[in-house]
mmCIF file of C-alpha atoms in Angstrom:
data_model
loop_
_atom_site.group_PDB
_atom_site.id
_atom_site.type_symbol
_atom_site.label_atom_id
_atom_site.label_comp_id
_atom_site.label_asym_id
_atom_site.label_seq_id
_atom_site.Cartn_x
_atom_site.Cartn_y
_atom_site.Cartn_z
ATOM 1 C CA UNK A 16 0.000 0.000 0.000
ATOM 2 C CA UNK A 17 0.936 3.406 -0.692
ATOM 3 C CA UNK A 18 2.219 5.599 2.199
ATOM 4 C CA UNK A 19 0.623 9.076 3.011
ATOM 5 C CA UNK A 20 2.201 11.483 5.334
ATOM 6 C CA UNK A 21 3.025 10.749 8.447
ATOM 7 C CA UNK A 22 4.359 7.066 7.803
ATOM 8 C CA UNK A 23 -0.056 5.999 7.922
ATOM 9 C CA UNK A 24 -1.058 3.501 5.392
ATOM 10 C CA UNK A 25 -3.651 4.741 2.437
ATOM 11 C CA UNK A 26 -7.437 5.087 3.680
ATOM 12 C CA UNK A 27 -8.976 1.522 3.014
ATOM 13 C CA UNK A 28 -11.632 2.914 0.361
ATOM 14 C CA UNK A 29 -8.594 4.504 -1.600
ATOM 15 C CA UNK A 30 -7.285 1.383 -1.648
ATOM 16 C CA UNK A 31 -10.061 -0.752 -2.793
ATOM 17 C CA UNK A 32 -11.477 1.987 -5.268
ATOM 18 C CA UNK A 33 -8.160 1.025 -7.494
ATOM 19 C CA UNK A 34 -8.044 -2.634 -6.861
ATOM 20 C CA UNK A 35 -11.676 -2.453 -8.223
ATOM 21 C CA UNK A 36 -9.782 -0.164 -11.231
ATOM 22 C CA UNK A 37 -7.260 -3.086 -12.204
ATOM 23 C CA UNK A 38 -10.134 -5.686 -11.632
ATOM 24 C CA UNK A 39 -12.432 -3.979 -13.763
ATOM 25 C CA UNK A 40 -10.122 -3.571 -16.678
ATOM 26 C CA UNK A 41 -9.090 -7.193 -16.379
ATOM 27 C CA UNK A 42 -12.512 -8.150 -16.472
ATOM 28 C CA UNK A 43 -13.257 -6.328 -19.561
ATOM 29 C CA UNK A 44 -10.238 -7.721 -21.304
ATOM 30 C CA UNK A 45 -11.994 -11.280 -20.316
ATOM 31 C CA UNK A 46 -15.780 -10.392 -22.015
ATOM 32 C CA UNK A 47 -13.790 -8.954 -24.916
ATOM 33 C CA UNK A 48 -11.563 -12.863 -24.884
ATOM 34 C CA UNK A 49 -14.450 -14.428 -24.668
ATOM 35 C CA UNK A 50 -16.588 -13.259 -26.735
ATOM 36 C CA UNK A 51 -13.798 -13.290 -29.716
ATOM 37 C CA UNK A 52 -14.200 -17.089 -28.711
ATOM 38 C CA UNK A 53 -17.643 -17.647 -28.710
ATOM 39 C CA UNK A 54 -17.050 -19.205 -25.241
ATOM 40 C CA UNK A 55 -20.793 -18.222 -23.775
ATOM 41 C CA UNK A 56 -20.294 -19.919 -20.421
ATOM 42 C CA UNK A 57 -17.334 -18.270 -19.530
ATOM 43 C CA UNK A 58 -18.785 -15.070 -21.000
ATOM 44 C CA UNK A 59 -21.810 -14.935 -19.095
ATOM 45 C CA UNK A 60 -19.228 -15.383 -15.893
ATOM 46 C CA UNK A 61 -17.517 -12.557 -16.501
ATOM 47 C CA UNK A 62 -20.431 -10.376 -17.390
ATOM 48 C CA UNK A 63 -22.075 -10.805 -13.935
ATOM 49 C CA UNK A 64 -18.542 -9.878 -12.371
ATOM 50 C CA UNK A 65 -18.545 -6.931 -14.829
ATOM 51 C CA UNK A 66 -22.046 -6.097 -13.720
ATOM 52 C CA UNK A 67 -20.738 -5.894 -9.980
ATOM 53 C CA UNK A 68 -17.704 -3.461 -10.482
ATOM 54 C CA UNK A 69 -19.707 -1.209 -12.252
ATOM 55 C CA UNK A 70 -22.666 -1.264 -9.921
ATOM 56 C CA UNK A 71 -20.175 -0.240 -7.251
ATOM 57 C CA UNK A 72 -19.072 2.801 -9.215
ATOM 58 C CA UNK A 73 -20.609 5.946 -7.535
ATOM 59 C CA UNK A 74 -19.293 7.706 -10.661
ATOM 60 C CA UNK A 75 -17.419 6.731 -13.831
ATOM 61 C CA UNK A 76 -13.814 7.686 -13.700
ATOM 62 C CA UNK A 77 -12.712 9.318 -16.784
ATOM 63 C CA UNK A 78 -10.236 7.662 -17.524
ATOM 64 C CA UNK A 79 -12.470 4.220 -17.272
ATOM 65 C CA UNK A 80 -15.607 5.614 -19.146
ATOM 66 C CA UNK A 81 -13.916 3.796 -22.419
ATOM 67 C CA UNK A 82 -13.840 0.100 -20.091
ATOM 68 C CA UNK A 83 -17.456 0.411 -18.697
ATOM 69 C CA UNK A 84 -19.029 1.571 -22.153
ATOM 70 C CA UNK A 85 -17.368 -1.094 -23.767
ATOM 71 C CA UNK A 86 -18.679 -4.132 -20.821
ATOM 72 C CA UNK A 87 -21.857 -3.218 -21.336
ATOM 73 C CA UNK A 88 -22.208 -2.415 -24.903
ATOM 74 C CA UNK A 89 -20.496 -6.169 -25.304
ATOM 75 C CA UNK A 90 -23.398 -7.663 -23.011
ATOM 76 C CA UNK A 91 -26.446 -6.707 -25.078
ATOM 77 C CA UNK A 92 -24.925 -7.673 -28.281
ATOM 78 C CA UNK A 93 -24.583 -11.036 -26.626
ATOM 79 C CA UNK A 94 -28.353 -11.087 -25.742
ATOM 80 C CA UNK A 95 -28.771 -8.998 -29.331
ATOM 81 C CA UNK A 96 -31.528 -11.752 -30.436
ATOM 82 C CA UNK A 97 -33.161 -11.976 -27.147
ATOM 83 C CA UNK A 98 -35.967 -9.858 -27.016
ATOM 84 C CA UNK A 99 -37.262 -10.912 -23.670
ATOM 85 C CA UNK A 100 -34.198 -9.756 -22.157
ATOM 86 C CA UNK A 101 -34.382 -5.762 -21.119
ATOM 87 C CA UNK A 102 -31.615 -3.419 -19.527
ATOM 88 C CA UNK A 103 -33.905 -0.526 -19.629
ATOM 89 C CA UNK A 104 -36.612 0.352 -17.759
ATOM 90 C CA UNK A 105 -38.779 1.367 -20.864
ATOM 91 C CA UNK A 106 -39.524 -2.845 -22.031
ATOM 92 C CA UNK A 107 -40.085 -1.799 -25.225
ATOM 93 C CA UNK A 108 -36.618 -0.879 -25.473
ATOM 94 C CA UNK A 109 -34.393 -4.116 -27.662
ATOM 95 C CA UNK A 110 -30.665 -5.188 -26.206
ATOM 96 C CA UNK A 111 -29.513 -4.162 -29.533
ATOM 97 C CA UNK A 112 -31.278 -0.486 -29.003
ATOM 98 C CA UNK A 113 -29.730 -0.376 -25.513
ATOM 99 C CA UNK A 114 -26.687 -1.359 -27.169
ATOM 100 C CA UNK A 115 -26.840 1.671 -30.303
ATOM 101 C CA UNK A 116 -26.852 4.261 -26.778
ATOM 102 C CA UNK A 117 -23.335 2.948 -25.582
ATOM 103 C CA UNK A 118 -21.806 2.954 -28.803
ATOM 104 C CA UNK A 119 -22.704 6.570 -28.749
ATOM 105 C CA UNK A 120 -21.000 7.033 -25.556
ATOM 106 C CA UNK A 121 -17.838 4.821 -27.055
ATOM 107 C CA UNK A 122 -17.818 6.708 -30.315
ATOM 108 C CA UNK A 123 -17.408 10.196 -28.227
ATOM 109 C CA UNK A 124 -14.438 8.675 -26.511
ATOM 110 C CA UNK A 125 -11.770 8.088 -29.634
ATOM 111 C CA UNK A 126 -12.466 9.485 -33.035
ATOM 112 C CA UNK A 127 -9.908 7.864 -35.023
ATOM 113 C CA UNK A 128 -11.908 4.973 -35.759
ATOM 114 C CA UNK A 129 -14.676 6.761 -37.740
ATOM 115 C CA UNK A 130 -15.331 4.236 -40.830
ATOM 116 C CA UNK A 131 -15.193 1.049 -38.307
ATOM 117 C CA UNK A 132 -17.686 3.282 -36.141
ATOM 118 C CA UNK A 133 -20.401 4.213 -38.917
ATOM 119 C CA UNK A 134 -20.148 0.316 -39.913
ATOM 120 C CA UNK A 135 -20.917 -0.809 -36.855
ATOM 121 C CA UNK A 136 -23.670 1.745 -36.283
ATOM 122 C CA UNK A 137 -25.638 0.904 -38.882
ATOM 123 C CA UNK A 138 -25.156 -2.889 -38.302
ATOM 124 C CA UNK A 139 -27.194 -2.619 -34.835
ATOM 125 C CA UNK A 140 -29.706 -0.235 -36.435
ATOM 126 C CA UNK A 141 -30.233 -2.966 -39.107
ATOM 127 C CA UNK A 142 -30.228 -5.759 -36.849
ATOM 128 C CA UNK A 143 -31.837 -4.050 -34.343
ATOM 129 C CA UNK A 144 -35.070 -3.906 -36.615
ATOM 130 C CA UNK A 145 -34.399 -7.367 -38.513
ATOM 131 C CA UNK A 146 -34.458 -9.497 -35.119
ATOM 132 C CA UNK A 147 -38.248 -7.729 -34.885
ATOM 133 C CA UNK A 148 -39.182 -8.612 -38.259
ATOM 134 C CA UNK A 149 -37.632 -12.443 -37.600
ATOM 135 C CA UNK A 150 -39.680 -12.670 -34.508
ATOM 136 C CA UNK A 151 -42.814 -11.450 -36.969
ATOM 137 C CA UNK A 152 -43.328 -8.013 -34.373
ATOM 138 C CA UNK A 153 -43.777 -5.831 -37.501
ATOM 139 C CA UNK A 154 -45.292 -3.334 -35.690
ATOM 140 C CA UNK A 155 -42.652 -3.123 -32.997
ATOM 141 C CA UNK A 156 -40.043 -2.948 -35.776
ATOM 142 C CA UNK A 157 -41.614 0.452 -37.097
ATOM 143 C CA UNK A 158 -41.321 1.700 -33.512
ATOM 144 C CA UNK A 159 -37.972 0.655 -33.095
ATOM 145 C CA UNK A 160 -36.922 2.180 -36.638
ATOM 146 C CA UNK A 161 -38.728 6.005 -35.069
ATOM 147 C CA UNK A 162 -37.058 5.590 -32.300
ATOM 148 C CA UNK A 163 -33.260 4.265 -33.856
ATOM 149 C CA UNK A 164 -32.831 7.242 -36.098
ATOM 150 C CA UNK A 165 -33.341 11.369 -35.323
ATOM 151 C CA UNK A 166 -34.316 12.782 -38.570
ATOM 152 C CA UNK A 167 -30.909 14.067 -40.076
ATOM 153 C CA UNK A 168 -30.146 14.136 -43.912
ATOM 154 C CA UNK A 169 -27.338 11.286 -43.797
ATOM 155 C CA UNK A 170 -29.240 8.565 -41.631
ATOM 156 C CA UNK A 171 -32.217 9.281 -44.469
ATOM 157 C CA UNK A 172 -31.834 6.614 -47.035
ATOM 158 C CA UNK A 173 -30.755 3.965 -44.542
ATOM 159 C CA UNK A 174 -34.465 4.885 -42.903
ATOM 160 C CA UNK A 175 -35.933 5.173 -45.464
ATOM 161 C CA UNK A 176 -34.840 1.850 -47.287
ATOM 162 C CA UNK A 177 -35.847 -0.165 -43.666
ATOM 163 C CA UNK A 178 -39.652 1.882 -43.495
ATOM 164 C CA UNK A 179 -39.411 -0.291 -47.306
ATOM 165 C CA UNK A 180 -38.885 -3.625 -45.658
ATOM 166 C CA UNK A 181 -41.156 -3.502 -42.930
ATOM 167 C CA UNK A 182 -43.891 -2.809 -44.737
ATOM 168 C CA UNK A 183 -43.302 -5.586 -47.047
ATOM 169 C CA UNK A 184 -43.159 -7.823 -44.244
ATOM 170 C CA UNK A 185 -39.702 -9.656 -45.385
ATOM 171 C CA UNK A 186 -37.221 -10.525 -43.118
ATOM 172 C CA UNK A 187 -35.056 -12.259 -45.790
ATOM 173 C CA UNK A 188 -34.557 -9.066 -47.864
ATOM 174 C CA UNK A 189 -31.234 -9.312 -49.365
ATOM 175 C CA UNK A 190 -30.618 -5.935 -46.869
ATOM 176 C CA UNK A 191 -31.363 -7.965 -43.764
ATOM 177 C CA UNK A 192 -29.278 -10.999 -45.549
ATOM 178 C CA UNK A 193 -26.107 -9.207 -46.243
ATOM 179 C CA UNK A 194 -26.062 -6.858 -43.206
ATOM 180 C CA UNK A 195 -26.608 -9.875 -41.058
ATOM 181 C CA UNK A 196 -26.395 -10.229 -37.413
ATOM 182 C CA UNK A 197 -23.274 -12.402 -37.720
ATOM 183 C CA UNK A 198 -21.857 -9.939 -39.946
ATOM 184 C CA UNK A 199 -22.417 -7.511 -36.841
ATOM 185 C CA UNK A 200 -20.520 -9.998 -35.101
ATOM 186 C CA UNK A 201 -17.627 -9.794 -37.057
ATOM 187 C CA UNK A 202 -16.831 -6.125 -37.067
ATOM 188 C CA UNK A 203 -17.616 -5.939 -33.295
ATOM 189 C CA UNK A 204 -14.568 -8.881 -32.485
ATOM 190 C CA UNK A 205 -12.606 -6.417 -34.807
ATOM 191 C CA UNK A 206 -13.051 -3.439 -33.009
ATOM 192 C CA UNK A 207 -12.164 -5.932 -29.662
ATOM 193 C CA UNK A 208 -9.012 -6.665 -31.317
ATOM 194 C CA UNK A 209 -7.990 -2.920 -32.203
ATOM 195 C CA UNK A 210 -8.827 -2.542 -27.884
ATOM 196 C CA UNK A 211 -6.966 -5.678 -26.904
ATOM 197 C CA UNK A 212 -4.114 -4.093 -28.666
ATOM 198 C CA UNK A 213 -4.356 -0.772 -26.950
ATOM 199 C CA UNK A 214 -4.734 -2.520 -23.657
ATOM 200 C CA UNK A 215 -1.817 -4.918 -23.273
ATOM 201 C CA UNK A 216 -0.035 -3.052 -20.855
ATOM 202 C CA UNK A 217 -2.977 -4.317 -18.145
ATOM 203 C CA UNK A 218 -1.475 -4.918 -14.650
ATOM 204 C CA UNK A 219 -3.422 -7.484 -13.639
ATOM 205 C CA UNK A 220 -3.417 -9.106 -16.721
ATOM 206 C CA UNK A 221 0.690 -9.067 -16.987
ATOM 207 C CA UNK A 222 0.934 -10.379 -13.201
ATOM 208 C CA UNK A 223 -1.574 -13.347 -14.142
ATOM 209 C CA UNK A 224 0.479 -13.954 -17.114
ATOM 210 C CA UNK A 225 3.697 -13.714 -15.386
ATOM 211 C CA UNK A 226 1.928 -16.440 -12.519
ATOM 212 C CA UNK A 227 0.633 -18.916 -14.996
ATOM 213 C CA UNK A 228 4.223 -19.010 -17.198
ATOM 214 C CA UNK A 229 5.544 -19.595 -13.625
ATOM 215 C CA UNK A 230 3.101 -22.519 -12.328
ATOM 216 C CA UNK A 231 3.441 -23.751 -16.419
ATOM 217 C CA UNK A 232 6.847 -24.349 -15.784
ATOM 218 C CA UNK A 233 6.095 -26.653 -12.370
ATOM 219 C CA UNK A 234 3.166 -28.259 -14.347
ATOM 220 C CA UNK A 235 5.480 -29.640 -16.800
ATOM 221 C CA UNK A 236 8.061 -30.972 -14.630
ATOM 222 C CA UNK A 237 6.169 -32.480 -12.582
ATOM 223 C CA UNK A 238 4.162 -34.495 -15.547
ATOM 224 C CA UNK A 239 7.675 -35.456 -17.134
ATOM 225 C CA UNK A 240 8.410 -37.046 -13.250
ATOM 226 C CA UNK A 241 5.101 -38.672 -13.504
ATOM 227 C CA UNK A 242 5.996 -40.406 -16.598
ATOM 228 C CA UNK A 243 9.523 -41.286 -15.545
ATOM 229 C CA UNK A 244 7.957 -42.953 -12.375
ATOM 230 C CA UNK A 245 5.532 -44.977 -14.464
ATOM 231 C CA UNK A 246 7.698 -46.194 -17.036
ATOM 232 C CA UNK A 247 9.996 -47.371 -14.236
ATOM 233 C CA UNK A 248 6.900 -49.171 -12.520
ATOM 234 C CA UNK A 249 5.489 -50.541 -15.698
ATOM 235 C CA UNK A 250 7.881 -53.637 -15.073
ATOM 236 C CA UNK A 251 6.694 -54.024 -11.492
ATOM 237 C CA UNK A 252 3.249 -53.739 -12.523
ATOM 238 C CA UNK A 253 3.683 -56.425 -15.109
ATOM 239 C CA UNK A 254 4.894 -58.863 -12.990
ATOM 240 C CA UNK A 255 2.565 -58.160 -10.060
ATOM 241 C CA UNK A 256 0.173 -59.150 -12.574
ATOM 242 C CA UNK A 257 1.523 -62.052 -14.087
ATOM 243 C CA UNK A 258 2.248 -63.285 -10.386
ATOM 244 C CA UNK A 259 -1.645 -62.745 -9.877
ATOM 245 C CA UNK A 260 -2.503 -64.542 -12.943
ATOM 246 C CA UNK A 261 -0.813 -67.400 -11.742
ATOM 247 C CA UNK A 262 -2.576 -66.972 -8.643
ATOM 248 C CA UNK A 263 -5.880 -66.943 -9.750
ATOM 249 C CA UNK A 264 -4.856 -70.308 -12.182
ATOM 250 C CA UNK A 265 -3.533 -72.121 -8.779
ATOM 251 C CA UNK A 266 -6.996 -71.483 -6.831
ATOM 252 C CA UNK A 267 -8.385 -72.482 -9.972
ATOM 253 C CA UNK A 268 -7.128 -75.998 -9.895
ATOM 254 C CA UNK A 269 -7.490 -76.557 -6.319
ATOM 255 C CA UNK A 270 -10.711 -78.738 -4.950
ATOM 256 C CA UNK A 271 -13.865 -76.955 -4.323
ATOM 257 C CA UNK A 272 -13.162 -78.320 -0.662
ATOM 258 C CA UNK A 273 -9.592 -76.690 -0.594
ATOM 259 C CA UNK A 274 -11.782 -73.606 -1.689
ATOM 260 C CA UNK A 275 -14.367 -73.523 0.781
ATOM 261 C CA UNK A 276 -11.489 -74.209 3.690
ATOM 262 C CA UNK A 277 -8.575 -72.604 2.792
ATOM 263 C CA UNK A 278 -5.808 -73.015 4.824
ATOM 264 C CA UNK A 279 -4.918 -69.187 7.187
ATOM 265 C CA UNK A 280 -1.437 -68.904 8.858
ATOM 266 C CA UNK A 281 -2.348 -68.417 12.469
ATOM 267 C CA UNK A 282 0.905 -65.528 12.573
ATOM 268 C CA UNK A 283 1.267 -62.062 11.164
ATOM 269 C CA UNK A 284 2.355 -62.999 8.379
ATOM 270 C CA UNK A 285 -0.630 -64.197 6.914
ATOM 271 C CA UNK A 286 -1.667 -60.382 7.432
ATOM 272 C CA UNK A 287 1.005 -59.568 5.758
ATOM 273 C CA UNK A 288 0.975 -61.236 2.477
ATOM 274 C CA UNK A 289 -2.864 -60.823 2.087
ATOM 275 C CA UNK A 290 -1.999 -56.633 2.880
ATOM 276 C CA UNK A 291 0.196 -56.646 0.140
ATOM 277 C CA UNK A 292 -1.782 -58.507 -1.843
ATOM 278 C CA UNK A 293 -4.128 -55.784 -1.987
ATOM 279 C CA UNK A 294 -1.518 -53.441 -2.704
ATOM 280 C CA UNK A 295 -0.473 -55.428 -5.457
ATOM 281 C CA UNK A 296 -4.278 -55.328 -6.701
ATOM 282 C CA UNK A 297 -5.091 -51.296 -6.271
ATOM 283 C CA UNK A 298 -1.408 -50.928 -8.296
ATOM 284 C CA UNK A 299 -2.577 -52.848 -10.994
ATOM 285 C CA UNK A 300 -6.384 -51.459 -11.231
ATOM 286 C CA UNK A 301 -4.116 -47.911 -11.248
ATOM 287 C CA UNK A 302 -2.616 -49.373 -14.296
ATOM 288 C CA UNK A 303 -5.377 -50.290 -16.109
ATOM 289 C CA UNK A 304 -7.544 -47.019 -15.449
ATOM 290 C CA UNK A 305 -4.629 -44.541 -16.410
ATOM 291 C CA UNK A 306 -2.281 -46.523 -18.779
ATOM 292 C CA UNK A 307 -4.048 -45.118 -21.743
ATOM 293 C CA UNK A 308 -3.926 -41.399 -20.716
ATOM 294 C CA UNK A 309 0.049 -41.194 -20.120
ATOM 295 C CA UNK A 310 0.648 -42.295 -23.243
ATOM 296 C CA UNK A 311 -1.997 -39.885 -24.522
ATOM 297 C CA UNK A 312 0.351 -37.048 -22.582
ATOM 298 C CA UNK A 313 3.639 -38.758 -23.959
ATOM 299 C CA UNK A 314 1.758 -38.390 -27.833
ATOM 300 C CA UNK A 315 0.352 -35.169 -27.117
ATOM 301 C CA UNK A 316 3.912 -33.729 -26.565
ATOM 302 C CA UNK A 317 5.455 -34.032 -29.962
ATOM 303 C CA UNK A 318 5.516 -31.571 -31.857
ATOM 304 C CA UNK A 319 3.966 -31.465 -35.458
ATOM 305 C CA UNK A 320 4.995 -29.450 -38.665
ATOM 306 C CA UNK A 321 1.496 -27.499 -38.521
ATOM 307 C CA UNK A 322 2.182 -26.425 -35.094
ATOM 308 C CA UNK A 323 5.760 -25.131 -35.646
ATOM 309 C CA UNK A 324 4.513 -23.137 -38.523
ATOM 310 C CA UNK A 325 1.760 -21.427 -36.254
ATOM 311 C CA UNK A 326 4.693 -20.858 -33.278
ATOM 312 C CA UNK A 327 6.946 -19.220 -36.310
ATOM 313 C CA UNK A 328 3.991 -16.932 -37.115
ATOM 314 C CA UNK A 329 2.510 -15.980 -34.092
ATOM 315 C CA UNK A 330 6.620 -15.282 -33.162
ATOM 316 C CA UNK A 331 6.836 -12.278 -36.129
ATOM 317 C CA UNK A 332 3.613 -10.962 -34.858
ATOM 318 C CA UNK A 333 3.602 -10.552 -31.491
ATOM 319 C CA UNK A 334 7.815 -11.022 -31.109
ATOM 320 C CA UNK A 335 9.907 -13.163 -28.824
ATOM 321 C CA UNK A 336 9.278 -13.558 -25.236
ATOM 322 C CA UNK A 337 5.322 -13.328 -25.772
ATOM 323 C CA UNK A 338 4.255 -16.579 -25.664
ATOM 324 C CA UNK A 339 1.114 -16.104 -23.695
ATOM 325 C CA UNK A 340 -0.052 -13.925 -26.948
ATOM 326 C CA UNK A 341 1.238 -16.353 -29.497
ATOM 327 C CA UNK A 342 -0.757 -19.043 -27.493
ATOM 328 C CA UNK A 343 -4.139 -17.443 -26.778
ATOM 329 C CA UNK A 344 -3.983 -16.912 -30.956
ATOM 330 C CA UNK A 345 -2.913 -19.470 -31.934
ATOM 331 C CA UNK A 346 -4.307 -23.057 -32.334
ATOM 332 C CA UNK A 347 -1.907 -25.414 -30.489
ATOM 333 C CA UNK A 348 -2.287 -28.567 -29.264
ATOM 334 C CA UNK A 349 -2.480 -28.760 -25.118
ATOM 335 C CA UNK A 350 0.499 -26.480 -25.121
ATOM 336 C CA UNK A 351 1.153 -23.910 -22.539
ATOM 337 C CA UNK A 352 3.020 -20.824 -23.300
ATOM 338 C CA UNK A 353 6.316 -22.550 -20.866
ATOM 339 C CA UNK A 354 6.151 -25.435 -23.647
ATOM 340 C CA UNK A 355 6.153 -22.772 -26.733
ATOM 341 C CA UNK A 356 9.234 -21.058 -25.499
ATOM 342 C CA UNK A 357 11.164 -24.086 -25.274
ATOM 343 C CA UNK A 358 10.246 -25.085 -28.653
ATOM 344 C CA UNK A 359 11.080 -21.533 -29.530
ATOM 345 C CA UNK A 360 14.688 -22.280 -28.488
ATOM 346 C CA UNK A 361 14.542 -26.041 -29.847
ATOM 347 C CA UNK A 362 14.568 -24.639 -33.499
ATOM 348 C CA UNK A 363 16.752 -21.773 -33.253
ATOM 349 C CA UNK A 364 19.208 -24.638 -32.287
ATOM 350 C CA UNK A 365 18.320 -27.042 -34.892
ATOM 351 C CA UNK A 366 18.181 -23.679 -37.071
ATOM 352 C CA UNK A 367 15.043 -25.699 -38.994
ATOM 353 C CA UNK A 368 14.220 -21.895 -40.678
ATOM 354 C CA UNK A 369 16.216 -18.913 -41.819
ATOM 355 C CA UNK A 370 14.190 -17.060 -39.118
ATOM 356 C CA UNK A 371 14.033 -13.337 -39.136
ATOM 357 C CA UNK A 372 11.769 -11.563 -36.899
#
């Protein structure tokens, strides 16, 4: 904690006010993650955390206006084709309208963006009147269009063009079809990428990535040991086996009389043998159950061709040294970002390419 005068620690809500900072700008560089993925699940997650820091905001921070516009603007085109869903208090009111009033806000904080910004504008106007037309509310689509545009020259024709297709009652114009809701999609996850970009320097984000490269490194030793040990226990296990075999073949051929009265050592040894017996038994169920998925781990590890070409490519965009990047963008095989730099150094010692980066 920083120190005020005096030698007293910082006043608690200080403190937490820019914990909640770093959290909320990790948590929008999550939604925007996930939602490049299409991982729902994990998207919902984070939106409920996003909806908690920035219900606790008494005020937006300037400087954080850009990270809470962008949360929520990225939550209602999630829910863009759910019309039962409503974040204002007017029900009438679409997630893709609600979503149309914080692109506003986002397009009055940068202006250097303008052609991505009209693009995506009139995307969620489109949509926002196509996903009425799909759910046959014709006459909530006509509201939706008064309400979606304000009357000036250059919105005209795009207006006037949609008035068109709702009253023909078509929601597979070739409009609707070409300025499609996935096609909204698309230019949103660009516009993520163009803030991802902008946003690497996160602090939160950097000390998680510095943590995970850290634990990656322990993850992988201690798998390699885990192989080692079994490969030097596969013997054991195969002869604790065959001795059970031959076990199970002796009871076989003994009388059922010998069966039903078998003969117990009265000492502790008896307890003994039949204790490691058991042992023997759990070792070799062990054996059975997991066999399969070490040498799934040993496969997984090589290397193929593909996935050297990706590590080569994702190395001359984003450089050396950021392998959490190249992996999050790349499509690699179980691989953590610990097991991409030691490839990294793997073929500038085999010198496979003439690499220049």
């Amino acid at each position: 904690m920083a120190a005020r005068a005096g030698g007293n620690s910082a006043p608690p809500a200080e403190v937490e006010a820019v914990a909640a900072s770093w959290m909320l700008e990790f948590c929008c560089c999550c939604l925007c993650r996930h939602f490049g993925d299409g991982c729902l699940a994990e998207f919902q997650r984070w939106s409920d955390v996003a909806y908690a820091l920035i219900n606790g905001l008494s005020k937006i921070p300037a400087h954080q206006k850009k990270t809470v516009y962008l949360c929520q603007l990225l939550i209602r085109i999630a829910k863009g084709k759910k019309l039962e869903c409503h974040f204002e208090n007017y029900k009438r009111i679409s997630p893709l309208e609600s979503a149309l009033s914080f692109w506003t806000l986002l397009e009055r904080e940068e202006i250097q963006l303008e052609k991505l910004h009209k693009d995506i504008r009139q995307l969620i106007q489109i949509q926002s009147v196509a996903v009425y037309m799909e759910n046959g509310y014709f006459k909530e689509a006509a509201e939706a269009l008064q309400r979606l545009f304000t009357g000036s020259e250059s919105d005209k024709p795009l207006r006037m063009k949609l008035a068109i297709i709702i009253k023909s009652k078509d929601p597979y114009v070739p409009l609707l079809q070409t300025f499609s809701y996935d096609f909204l999609i698309k230019k949103i996850k660009s516009y993520i990428e163009l803030f991802m970009k902008g946003n690497e320097t996160n602090f939160l984000l950097q000390a998680a990535t510095k943590e995970v490269e850290s634990q990656g490194l322990g993850a992988i030793i201690a798998l390699q040991s885990k192989a080692v040990n079994a490969d030097e226990n596969d013997k054991e296990n195969l002869e604790t086996k065959q001795r059970l075999t031959k076990e199970q073949h002796s009871i076989a051929d003994q009388s059922p009389g010998d069966i039903r009265n078998p003969t117990v050592r009265p000492h502790a040894g008896g307890k003994l043998e039949e204790r490691t017996a058991v042992q023997s038994l759990n070792g070799l169920q062990n054996v059975e159950k997991h066999g399969h998925a070490l040498v799934s781990v040993r496969k997984r590890q090589r290397w193929t061709y593909n996935e050297d070409l990706k590590l080569k490519s994702g190395v001359k965009e984003f450089g050396v040294g950021n392998w959490t990047k190249i992996l999050v963008h790349g499509d690699f095989n179980n691989r953590t970002s610990v097991m991409l730099k030691d490839r990294w150094r793997t073929l500038l010692m085999e010198n496979r390419w003439k690499i220049t980066v």
